[in-house]
C-alpha cells in the first residue's frame, strides 16, 4: 500500500500536471470505484469544475475543486493515479478517466480494486470516518516530540501495531514503521509505555528521517507504486530492513529476519533491535 511518502510524491507530481485544469469529461468503467452523495451523479457533478489545489492527509489525496467540492482519493493496495497525454494508450485495469483541459487525462487504475474515489461538498467531509479520525501528521510542525512522548506514555500497545494505527499517527505503513524502528534500534514488540525519554526521542527523529528521505527518493517501488507521472520511486534501494530478509544489517551485519506481527510481515535486526 502506498504510504505517506508515496502519496505525497503523487500529490507533488500531479500538482504540476493538473492544478488549474478544468474537468471536461469523466469516464467510469467500474462503478464501484466511485461514490457521491445520494441524488448526485458523480460524473455530472464534476463536469466544468476546475482543480484548484491538491492536498494530502495521511494516505488520502484531497482534490479541491471549484464550487466548494472535494474529490477524496485513497489508493489502498494497488491504486495508481497518473496524468497522461490524451493520445497515450490506456494501461490495463484503468477504471476511471478524468478528461481535462489542454488534452490531459487523469487516469485511475487499480489491479485489486480496493481504492476509493469519493466526491463531497468541501464542508461535508465529516462523514468520511477514515479521513476525519486520522491522528496527527508526523511531519507537521505542530507534531512535536513532547506530543509524541506523551502519546507513547499513554499506550500499552506494542510499537509495531501502534505505529500502524492511523488513529495514533497518520500515514505510516508497514515499510516505514519497520524502517523507523530499525533506525531507532527498537524491537517491534516493545511496549510503548516502556520507552525511556531518550528512546522515544530517537523514535520520533527516526520516523521523521525515514519519511523525509522516502519523499526525497520519490517513494518506494516494489510492485505497483508509481508517481503521478508514471515513474517509479528509488527508496527501495535505501531500505535498512524492509524486504531484506536474510541480508546483512547495515549497522552490525547480522542477518535481517522476517516474522509475522498481527498478520503483517515485520522485518528487523535481532542484534540491533533486541
mmCIF file of C-alpha atoms in Angstrom:
data_model
loop_
_atom_site.group_PDB
_atom_site.id
_atom_site.type_symbol
_atom_site.label_atom_id
_atom_site.label_comp_id
_atom_site.label_asym_id
_atom_site.label_seq_id
_atom_site.Cartn_x
_atom_site.Cartn_y
_atom_site.Cartn_z
ATOM 1 C CA UNK A 1 0.000 0.000 0.000
ATOM 2 C CA UNK A 2 1.328 3.475 -0.825
ATOM 3 C CA UNK A 3 2.289 5.209 2.412
ATOM 4 C CA UNK A 4 2.840 8.860 3.281
ATOM 5 C CA UNK A 5 5.990 9.370 1.124
ATOM 6 C CA UNK A 6 4.365 7.715 -1.904
ATOM 7 C CA UNK A 7 1.091 9.621 -1.577
ATOM 8 C CA UNK A 8 2.949 12.894 -1.037
ATOM 9 C CA UNK A 9 5.041 12.189 -4.140
ATOM 10 C CA UNK A 10 1.888 11.528 -6.174
ATOM 11 C CA UNK A 11 0.452 14.795 -4.854
ATOM 12 C CA UNK A 12 3.537 16.800 -5.795
ATOM 13 C CA UNK A 13 3.866 15.338 -9.274
ATOM 14 C CA UNK A 14 0.159 15.740 -10.049
ATOM 15 C CA UNK A 15 0.151 19.286 -8.698
ATOM 16 C CA UNK A 16 2.435 20.300 -11.554
ATOM 17 C CA UNK A 17 0.345 18.464 -14.119
ATOM 18 C CA UNK A 18 -3.337 19.060 -13.346
ATOM 19 C CA UNK A 19 -3.885 22.010 -10.982
ATOM 20 C CA UNK A 20 -5.672 24.750 -12.913
ATOM 21 C CA UNK A 21 -7.193 22.315 -15.396
ATOM 22 C CA UNK A 22 -10.943 22.063 -15.931
ATOM 23 C CA UNK A 23 -12.719 18.693 -15.856
ATOM 24 C CA UNK A 24 -14.356 18.347 -19.293
ATOM 25 C CA UNK A 25 -15.431 14.719 -19.089
ATOM 26 C CA UNK A 26 -15.470 11.666 -16.823
ATOM 27 C CA UNK A 27 -15.431 8.034 -17.948
ATOM 28 C CA UNK A 28 -16.291 5.445 -15.313
ATOM 29 C CA UNK A 29 -15.516 1.885 -16.363
ATOM 30 C CA UNK A 30 -16.072 0.332 -12.929
ATOM 31 C CA UNK A 31 -18.882 1.962 -10.969
ATOM 32 C CA UNK A 32 -17.927 0.542 -7.573
ATOM 33 C CA UNK A 33 -14.762 2.664 -7.502
ATOM 34 C CA UNK A 34 -16.674 5.956 -7.155
ATOM 35 C CA UNK A 35 -19.239 7.371 -4.760
ATOM 36 C CA UNK A 36 -21.099 10.638 -4.188
ATOM 37 C CA UNK A 37 -23.977 11.864 -2.071
ATOM 38 C CA UNK A 38 -27.467 10.418 -2.719
ATOM 39 C CA UNK A 39 -29.142 12.298 -5.532
ATOM 40 C CA UNK A 40 -25.845 13.418 -7.041
ATOM 41 C CA UNK A 41 -24.306 11.904 -10.131
ATOM 42 C CA UNK A 42 -20.529 11.552 -9.718
ATOM 43 C CA UNK A 43 -19.604 12.407 -13.312
ATOM 44 C CA UNK A 44 -22.173 15.152 -13.872
ATOM 45 C CA UNK A 45 -21.282 16.890 -10.608
ATOM 46 C CA UNK A 46 -17.622 17.018 -11.637
ATOM 47 C CA UNK A 47 -18.168 18.435 -15.118
ATOM 48 C CA UNK A 48 -16.949 22.005 -15.557
ATOM 49 C CA UNK A 49 -15.168 22.174 -12.222
ATOM 50 C CA UNK A 50 -11.545 23.315 -12.026
ATOM 51 C CA UNK A 51 -8.898 21.540 -9.952
ATOM 52 C CA UNK A 52 -7.772 24.358 -7.664
ATOM 53 C CA UNK A 53 -5.374 22.505 -5.353
ATOM 54 C CA UNK A 54 -4.306 19.022 -4.238
ATOM 55 C CA UNK A 55 -3.817 18.372 -0.540
ATOM 56 C CA UNK A 56 -2.774 15.266 1.391
ATOM 57 C CA UNK A 57 -3.992 13.994 4.754
ATOM 58 C CA UNK A 58 -2.322 10.776 5.882
ATOM 59 C CA UNK A 59 -2.664 8.435 2.907
ATOM 60 C CA UNK A 60 -5.582 10.377 1.390
ATOM 61 C CA UNK A 61 -5.386 12.741 -1.574
ATOM 62 C CA UNK A 62 -7.873 15.617 -1.498
ATOM 63 C CA UNK A 63 -8.553 17.427 -4.784
ATOM 64 C CA UNK A 64 -10.053 20.826 -4.002
ATOM 65 C CA UNK A 65 -12.412 21.787 -6.813
ATOM 66 C CA UNK A 66 -14.156 24.981 -7.818
ATOM 67 C CA UNK A 67 -17.629 25.407 -6.417
ATOM 68 C CA UNK A 68 -16.539 24.145 -2.974
ATOM 69 C CA UNK A 69 -16.380 20.453 -3.825
ATOM 70 C CA UNK A 70 -13.653 17.961 -2.915
ATOM 71 C CA UNK A 71 -12.659 14.682 -4.543
ATOM 72 C CA UNK A 72 -11.084 12.404 -1.920
ATOM 73 C CA UNK A 73 -8.982 9.513 -3.239
ATOM 74 C CA UNK A 74 -7.412 6.645 -1.312
ATOM 75 C CA UNK A 75 -5.132 4.413 -3.394
ATOM 76 C CA UNK A 76 -5.348 1.467 -0.951
ATOM 77 C CA UNK A 77 -3.238 -1.515 -2.047
ATOM 78 C CA UNK A 78 -2.641 -1.093 -5.784
ATOM 79 C CA UNK A 79 -4.185 2.196 -6.893
ATOM 80 C CA UNK A 80 -2.378 4.372 -9.397
ATOM 81 C CA UNK A 81 -3.272 7.953 -10.292
ATOM 82 C CA UNK A 82 -1.357 9.210 -13.312
ATOM 83 C CA UNK A 83 -1.650 12.290 -15.525
ATOM 84 C CA UNK A 84 -1.170 11.346 -19.180
ATOM 85 C CA UNK A 85 -1.494 12.971 -22.596
ATOM 86 C CA UNK A 86 -4.865 12.157 -24.127
ATOM 87 C CA UNK A 87 -3.296 10.246 -27.024
ATOM 88 C CA UNK A 88 -1.266 7.918 -24.775
ATOM 89 C CA UNK A 89 -2.652 4.331 -24.750
ATOM 90 C CA UNK A 90 -4.568 3.247 -21.663
ATOM 91 C CA UNK A 91 -2.863 0.852 -19.287
ATOM 92 C CA UNK A 92 -4.642 -2.313 -18.080
ATOM 93 C CA UNK A 93 -7.037 -2.034 -15.119
ATOM 94 C CA UNK A 94 -7.829 1.624 -15.811
ATOM 95 C CA UNK A 95 -11.217 2.158 -14.156
ATOM 96 C CA UNK A 96 -11.813 5.933 -14.071
ATOM 97 C CA UNK A 97 -10.646 8.596 -16.524
ATOM 98 C CA UNK A 98 -10.962 12.339 -15.995
ATOM 99 C CA UNK A 99 -10.726 14.234 -19.288
ATOM 100 C CA UNK A 100 -9.119 17.579 -18.513
ATOM 101 C CA UNK A 101 -8.495 20.745 -20.475
ATOM 102 C CA UNK A 102 -5.374 21.033 -22.638
ATOM 103 C CA UNK A 103 -5.671 17.407 -23.854
ATOM 104 C CA UNK A 104 -4.659 15.936 -20.481
ATOM 105 C CA UNK A 105 -6.234 12.922 -18.810
ATOM 106 C CA UNK A 106 -6.056 11.959 -15.135
ATOM 107 C CA UNK A 107 -6.320 8.162 -15.022
ATOM 108 C CA UNK A 108 -7.079 5.941 -12.053
ATOM 109 C CA UNK A 109 -6.094 2.279 -12.366
ATOM 110 C CA UNK A 110 -6.263 -0.397 -9.692
ATOM 111 C CA UNK A 111 -5.465 -4.100 -10.116
ATOM 112 C CA UNK A 112 -7.121 -5.208 -6.874
ATOM 113 C CA UNK A 113 -9.911 -2.620 -6.979
ATOM 114 C CA UNK A 114 -9.692 -1.641 -3.304
ATOM 115 C CA UNK A 115 -9.239 2.098 -3.862
ATOM 116 C CA UNK A 116 -11.943 4.705 -3.337
ATOM 117 C CA UNK A 117 -12.870 7.937 -5.137
ATOM 118 C CA UNK A 118 -15.381 9.934 -3.114
ATOM 119 C CA UNK A 119 -16.990 13.236 -4.132
ATOM 120 C CA UNK A 120 -18.422 15.546 -1.467
ATOM 121 C CA UNK A 121 -19.094 19.229 -0.890
ATOM 122 C CA UNK A 122 -15.999 20.501 0.866
ATOM 123 C CA UNK A 123 -17.945 21.310 4.019
ATOM 124 C CA UNK A 124 -19.389 17.769 4.203
ATOM 125 C CA UNK A 125 -16.281 15.616 4.567
ATOM 126 C CA UNK A 126 -17.054 14.785 8.182
ATOM 127 C CA UNK A 127 -18.940 11.609 7.218
ATOM 128 C CA UNK A 128 -15.732 10.131 5.803
ATOM 129 C CA UNK A 129 -14.754 8.450 9.062
ATOM 130 C CA UNK A 130 -11.386 7.146 7.879
ATOM 131 C CA UNK A 131 -10.325 10.656 6.922
ATOM 132 C CA UNK A 132 -11.733 12.568 9.878
ATOM 133 C CA UNK A 133 -10.427 10.175 12.550
ATOM 134 C CA UNK A 134 -6.786 10.325 11.478
ATOM 135 C CA UNK A 135 -4.089 11.005 14.031
ATOM 136 C CA UNK A 136 -1.520 13.805 13.730
ATOM 137 C CA UNK A 137 0.654 14.303 10.671
ATOM 138 C CA UNK A 138 4.167 13.121 11.607
ATOM 139 C CA UNK A 139 5.884 15.829 9.537
ATOM 140 C CA UNK A 140 3.684 18.674 10.717
ATOM 141 C CA UNK A 141 5.301 21.487 12.698
ATOM 142 C CA UNK A 142 2.526 21.035 15.259
ATOM 143 C CA UNK A 143 3.588 17.440 15.919
ATOM 144 C CA UNK A 144 6.336 17.990 18.467
ATOM 145 C CA UNK A 145 8.477 15.448 20.252
ATOM 146 C CA UNK A 146 6.703 16.370 23.505
ATOM 147 C CA UNK A 147 3.329 15.462 21.999
ATOM 148 C CA UNK A 148 4.747 12.175 20.715
ATOM 149 C CA UNK A 149 6.322 11.236 24.052
ATOM 150 C CA UNK A 150 3.073 11.945 25.891
ATOM 151 C CA UNK A 151 1.092 9.836 23.412
ATOM 152 C CA UNK A 152 3.539 6.923 23.804
ATOM 153 C CA UNK A 153 3.350 7.096 27.581
ATOM 154 C CA UNK A 154 -0.413 6.593 27.445
ATOM 155 C CA UNK A 155 -0.320 3.450 25.314
ATOM 156 C CA UNK A 156 0.162 -0.135 26.461
ATOM 157 C CA UNK A 157 0.349 -1.359 22.858
ATOM 158 C CA UNK A 158 3.388 -2.863 21.178
ATOM 159 C CA UNK A 159 5.230 -0.426 18.949
ATOM 160 C CA UNK A 160 4.600 -2.103 15.587
ATOM 161 C CA UNK A 161 0.775 -2.201 15.693
ATOM 162 C CA UNK A 162 0.624 1.161 17.441
ATOM 163 C CA UNK A 163 2.600 2.959 14.742
ATOM 164 C CA UNK A 164 0.473 1.275 12.070
ATOM 165 C CA UNK A 165 -2.681 2.603 13.725
ATOM 166 C CA UNK A 166 -3.838 5.572 11.636
ATOM 167 C CA UNK A 167 -5.760 6.979 14.611
ATOM 168 C CA UNK A 168 -2.479 7.247 16.527
ATOM 169 C CA UNK A 169 -0.310 8.637 13.728
ATOM 170 C CA UNK A 170 -1.326 9.294 10.132
ATOM 171 C CA UNK A 171 0.440 7.997 7.053
ATOM 172 C CA UNK A 172 2.780 5.290 8.321
ATOM 173 C CA UNK A 173 2.521 1.765 6.925
ATOM 174 C CA UNK A 174 4.464 -1.465 7.057
ATOM 175 C CA UNK A 175 7.546 -0.236 5.217
ATOM 176 C CA UNK A 176 8.210 2.986 7.096
ATOM 177 C CA UNK A 177 7.298 1.578 10.518
ATOM 178 C CA UNK A 178 9.868 -1.200 10.088
ATOM 179 C CA UNK A 179 12.434 1.311 8.854
ATOM 180 C CA UNK A 180 11.843 3.781 11.694
ATOM 181 C CA UNK A 181 12.080 1.076 14.355
ATOM 182 C CA UNK A 182 15.297 -0.227 12.792
ATOM 183 C CA UNK A 183 16.943 3.180 12.831
ATOM 184 C CA UNK A 184 15.809 3.789 16.389
ATOM 185 C CA UNK A 185 17.155 0.370 17.451
ATOM 186 C CA UNK A 186 13.791 -0.660 18.902
ATOM 187 C CA UNK A 187 12.206 -4.111 18.774
ATOM 188 C CA UNK A 188 8.720 -4.114 17.210
ATOM 189 C CA UNK A 189 7.347 -5.906 20.306
ATOM 190 C CA UNK A 190 8.494 -3.240 22.768
ATOM 191 C CA UNK A 191 5.610 -1.736 24.701
ATOM 192 C CA UNK A 192 5.148 1.959 24.002
ATOM 193 C CA UNK A 193 4.912 2.775 27.713
ATOM 194 C CA UNK A 194 8.260 1.081 28.366
ATOM 195 C CA UNK A 195 10.290 3.536 26.285
ATOM 196 C CA UNK A 196 12.627 5.851 28.126
ATOM 197 C CA UNK A 197 12.552 9.508 27.099
ATOM 198 C CA UNK A 198 15.753 9.169 25.063
ATOM 199 C CA UNK A 199 14.348 6.144 23.212
ATOM 200 C CA UNK A 200 11.122 7.984 22.439
ATOM 201 C CA UNK A 201 13.066 10.964 21.131
ATOM 202 C CA UNK A 202 15.134 8.668 18.906
ATOM 203 C CA UNK A 203 11.982 7.045 17.517
ATOM 204 C CA UNK A 204 10.443 10.460 16.824
ATOM 205 C CA UNK A 205 13.596 11.501 14.957
ATOM 206 C CA UNK A 206 13.758 8.209 13.039
ATOM 207 C CA UNK A 207 10.131 8.463 11.898
ATOM 208 C CA UNK A 208 10.720 11.925 10.514
ATOM 209 C CA UNK A 209 14.013 10.931 8.896
ATOM 210 C CA UNK A 210 12.673 7.922 7.003
ATOM 211 C CA UNK A 211 9.591 9.821 5.825
ATOM 212 C CA UNK A 212 11.612 12.773 4.557
ATOM 213 C CA UNK A 213 14.144 10.507 2.868
ATOM 214 C CA UNK A 214 11.318 8.490 1.334
ATOM 215 C CA UNK A 215 9.787 11.657 -0.126
ATOM 216 C CA UNK A 216 13.176 12.841 -1.398
ATOM 217 C CA UNK A 217 13.631 9.467 -3.152
ATOM 218 C CA UNK A 218 10.096 9.754 -4.623
ATOM 219 C CA UNK A 219 8.794 6.767 -2.674
ATOM 220 C CA UNK A 220 9.360 3.021 -2.538
ATOM 221 C CA UNK A 221 8.535 0.886 -5.586
ATOM 222 C CA UNK A 222 8.403 -2.894 -5.243
ATOM 223 C CA UNK A 223 5.404 -3.760 -7.416
ATOM 224 C CA UNK A 224 2.547 -1.387 -8.164
ATOM 225 C CA UNK A 225 3.511 2.072 -6.943
ATOM 226 C CA UNK A 226 4.318 4.816 -9.438
ATOM 227 C CA UNK A 227 4.067 8.587 -9.023
ATOM 228 C CA UNK A 228 1.680 10.943 -10.804
ATOM 229 C CA UNK A 229 3.873 10.839 -13.919
ATOM 230 C CA UNK A 230 4.041 7.046 -14.023
ATOM 231 C CA UNK A 231 7.605 6.896 -12.696
ATOM 232 C CA UNK A 232 8.847 4.505 -10.010
ATOM 233 C CA UNK A 233 10.480 5.642 -6.783
ATOM 234 C CA UNK A 234 14.017 4.859 -5.575
ATOM 235 C CA UNK A 235 13.743 4.435 -1.803
ATOM 236 C CA UNK A 236 13.724 0.630 -2.090
ATOM 237 C CA UNK A 237 17.451 0.932 -2.717
ATOM 238 C CA UNK A 238 17.997 2.686 0.634
ATOM 239 C CA UNK A 239 15.974 0.461 2.970
ATOM 240 C CA UNK A 240 17.637 -0.853 6.120
ATOM 241 C CA UNK A 241 15.403 -3.830 6.891
ATOM 242 C CA UNK A 242 12.156 -3.970 4.933
ATOM 243 C CA UNK A 243 12.280 -6.610 2.193
ATOM 244 C CA UNK A 244 15.867 -7.542 3.165
ATOM 245 C CA UNK A 245 15.242 -10.841 4.951
ATOM 246 C CA UNK A 246 18.493 -12.853 5.131
ATOM 247 C CA UNK A 247 20.637 -9.878 4.102
ATOM 248 C CA UNK A 248 23.198 -8.182 6.346
ATOM 249 C CA UNK A 249 22.124 -5.428 8.716
ATOM 250 C CA UNK A 250 23.632 -2.120 7.584
ATOM 251 C CA UNK A 251 24.728 -1.423 11.162
ATOM 252 C CA UNK A 252 26.007 -4.707 12.670
ATOM 253 C CA UNK A 253 25.967 -7.144 9.690
ATOM 254 C CA UNK A 254 23.682 -9.641 11.477
ATOM 255 C CA UNK A 255 21.114 -11.197 9.152
ATOM 256 C CA UNK A 256 17.743 -9.430 8.926
ATOM 257 C CA UNK A 257 14.819 -11.643 9.906
ATOM 258 C CA UNK A 258 11.144 -11.505 8.978
ATOM 259 C CA UNK A 259 8.343 -12.551 11.311
ATOM 260 C CA UNK A 260 4.583 -12.082 11.416
ATOM 261 C CA UNK A 261 3.202 -9.441 13.761
ATOM 262 C CA UNK A 262 -0.588 -9.039 13.861
ATOM 263 C CA UNK A 263 -0.743 -10.655 10.426
ATOM 264 C CA UNK A 264 1.843 -8.292 8.933
ATOM 265 C CA UNK A 265 5.346 -9.148 7.763
ATOM 266 C CA UNK A 266 7.789 -7.465 10.101
ATOM 267 C CA UNK A 267 11.475 -7.051 9.322
ATOM 268 C CA UNK A 268 14.103 -6.307 11.956
ATOM 269 C CA UNK A 269 17.659 -6.998 13.102
ATOM 270 C CA UNK A 270 17.739 -9.422 16.056
ATOM 271 C CA UNK A 271 21.007 -7.887 17.250
ATOM 272 C CA UNK A 272 20.373 -4.153 16.963
ATOM 273 C CA UNK A 273 16.691 -4.378 17.922
ATOM 274 C CA UNK A 274 16.713 -6.641 20.962
#
